[in-house]
Structures are given as structure tokens and as C-alpha cells.
PDB file of C-alpha atoms in Angstrom:
ATOM      1  CA  MET A   1      -2.628  -2.548  15.320  1.00  0.00           C
ATOM      2  CA  TYR A   2      -4.696  -3.532  12.348  1.00  0.00           C
ATOM      3  CA  GLY A   3      -7.880  -2.117  13.768  1.00  0.00           C
ATOM      4  CA  LEU A   4      -6.364   1.466  13.695  1.00  0.00           C
ATOM      5  CA  VAL A   5      -5.923   1.698   9.959  1.00  0.00           C
ATOM      6  CA  PRO A   6      -9.138   1.795   8.106  1.00  0.00           C
ATOM      7  CA  GLY A   7      -9.133  -0.527   4.932  1.00  0.00           C
ATOM      8  CA  SER A   8      -9.612   1.081   1.550  1.00  0.00           C
ATOM      9  CA  SER A   9      -9.076   0.210  -2.000  1.00  0.00           C
ATOM     10  CA  VAL A  10      -8.856   2.085  -5.261  1.00  0.00           C
ATOM     11  CA  ALA A  11     -12.666   1.487  -5.835  1.00  0.00           C
ATOM     12  CA  ASP A  12     -13.435   3.454  -2.661  1.00  0.00           C
ATOM     13  CA  PHE A  13     -11.604   6.487  -3.912  1.00  0.00           C
ATOM     14  CA  THR A  14     -13.004   6.333  -7.418  1.00  0.00           C
ATOM     15  CA  GLN A  15     -16.662   5.391  -6.863  1.00  0.00           C
ATOM     16  CA  ASN A  16     -17.801   9.071  -6.849  1.00  0.00           C
ATOM     17  CA  ALA A  17     -15.768  10.188  -9.833  1.00  0.00           C
ATOM     18  CA  LYS A  18     -17.801  11.889 -12.624  1.00  0.00           C
ATOM     19  CA  SER A  19     -15.554  10.400 -15.307  1.00  0.00           C
ATOM     20  CA  THR A  20     -12.453   8.597 -15.912  1.00  0.00           C
ATOM     21  CA  LYS A  21     -10.633  11.843 -16.723  1.00  0.00           C
ATOM     22  CA  ALA A  22     -11.694  13.368 -13.396  1.00  0.00           C
ATOM     23  CA  GLN A  23     -10.505  10.249 -11.645  1.00  0.00           C
ATOM     24  CA  VAL A  24      -7.009  10.405 -13.297  1.00  0.00           C
ATOM     25  CA  ILE A  25      -6.792  14.135 -12.495  1.00  0.00           C
ATOM     26  CA  GLY A  26      -7.796  13.748  -8.942  1.00  0.00           C
ATOM     27  CA  GLN A  27      -5.396  10.954  -8.291  1.00  0.00           C
ATOM     28  CA  ILE A  28      -2.399  12.640  -9.870  1.00  0.00           C
ATOM     29  CA  SER A  29      -3.001  15.913  -8.114  1.00  0.00           C
ATOM     30  CA  GLY A  30      -3.526  13.951  -4.920  1.00  0.00           C
ATOM     31  CA  ILE A  31      -0.141  12.387  -5.235  1.00  0.00           C
ATOM     32  CA  VAL A  32       1.541  15.691  -6.173  1.00  0.00           C
ATOM     33  CA  VAL A  33      -0.091  17.553  -3.047  1.00  0.00           C
ATOM     34  CA  ALA A  34       0.924  14.592  -0.721  1.00  0.00           C
ATOM     35  CA  HIS A  35       4.522  14.806  -2.011  1.00  0.00           C
ATOM     36  CA  ILE A  36       4.650  18.574  -1.522  1.00  0.00           C
ATOM     37  CA  LEU A  37       3.193  18.133   1.934  1.00  0.00           C
ATOM     38  CA  PHE A  38       5.721  15.492   2.829  1.00  0.00           C
ATOM     39  CA  ALA A  39       8.532  17.658   1.530  1.00  0.00           C
ATOM     40  CA  PHE A  40       7.559  20.688   3.693  1.00  0.00           C
ATOM     41  CA  ALA A  41       7.182  18.345   6.699  1.00  0.00           C
ATOM     42  CA  SER A  42      10.589  16.826   6.199  1.00  0.00           C
ATOM     43  CA  VAL A  43      12.175  20.196   5.950  1.00  0.00           C
ATOM     44  CA  PHE A  44      10.471  21.491   9.103  1.00  0.00           C
ATOM     45  CA  ILE A  45      11.554  18.369  10.948  1.00  0.00           C
ATOM     46  CA  ILE A  46      15.128  18.797   9.912  1.00  0.00           C
ATOM     47  CA  ILE A  47      15.015  22.512  10.837  1.00  0.00           C
ATOM     48  CA  GLY A  48      13.547  21.672  14.152  1.00  0.00           C
ATOM     49  CA  GLY A  49      16.277  19.198  14.918  1.00  0.00           C
ATOM     50  CA  SER A  50      18.892  21.765  13.961  1.00  0.00           C
ATOM     51  CA  ILE A  51      17.313  24.155  16.386  1.00  0.00           C
ATOM     52  CA  TYR A  52      17.061  21.540  19.149  1.00  0.00           C
ATOM     53  CA  LEU A  53      20.598  20.362  18.660  1.00  0.00           C
ATOM     54  CA  GLY A  54      22.057  23.794  18.187  1.00  0.00           C
ATOM     55  CA  HIS A  55      23.970  22.905  15.029  1.00  0.00           C
ATOM     56  CA  GLN A  56      23.260  21.844  11.527  1.00  0.00           C
ATOM     57  CA  GLU A  57      23.702  18.190  10.861  1.00  0.00           C
ATOM     58  CA  TRP A  58      24.244  17.354   7.170  1.00  0.00           C
ATOM     59  CA  ASN A  59      24.051  13.678   7.628  1.00  0.00           C
ATOM     60  CA  ILE A  60      20.356  12.866   8.429  1.00  0.00           C
ATOM     61  CA  LEU A  61      21.183   9.450   9.700  1.00  0.00           C
ATOM     62  CA  ASN A  62      22.756  11.077  12.775  1.00  0.00           C
ATOM     63  CA  TYR A  63      19.367  12.235  13.972  1.00  0.00           C
ATOM     64  CA  HIS A  64      18.317   8.794  14.558  1.00  0.00           C
ATOM     65  CA  GLN A  65      19.977   7.539  17.825  1.00  0.00           C
TER      66      GLN A  65
END
């Protein structure tokens, strides 16, 4: 299990930054983009579940069976 996930640290992500400002902008924009992608993926999963089940489920915990 542990062999499947590559180890990384903040230093790995920041070693090629041109400046501290560029590093901060990159990390903040990366978090924003990741949150937006996660939100879209969540919506599409919920829509897919609604299509599969044939009705809209408002309690998301009912999808987990």
C-alpha cells in the first residue's frame, strides 16, 4: 500500500520556484483549482447516482450502502 503513493514534501514542490511570491501564488492557485475540480467531480457523482437510481436522493449518506 505504501509503495503506491510517492513521497513528497513542500520542498519538492517549491524547489523550482523563481521567488517566494511565485511559490505562494502557485500553492494558493493550486488549492483553489483542486477544490473546484473536487466540487465538479462531486456534483457529477451525485448526478450519476441520481440517474442510476432513477430518483433524486437528498441525503447523500443513503448512497453509501
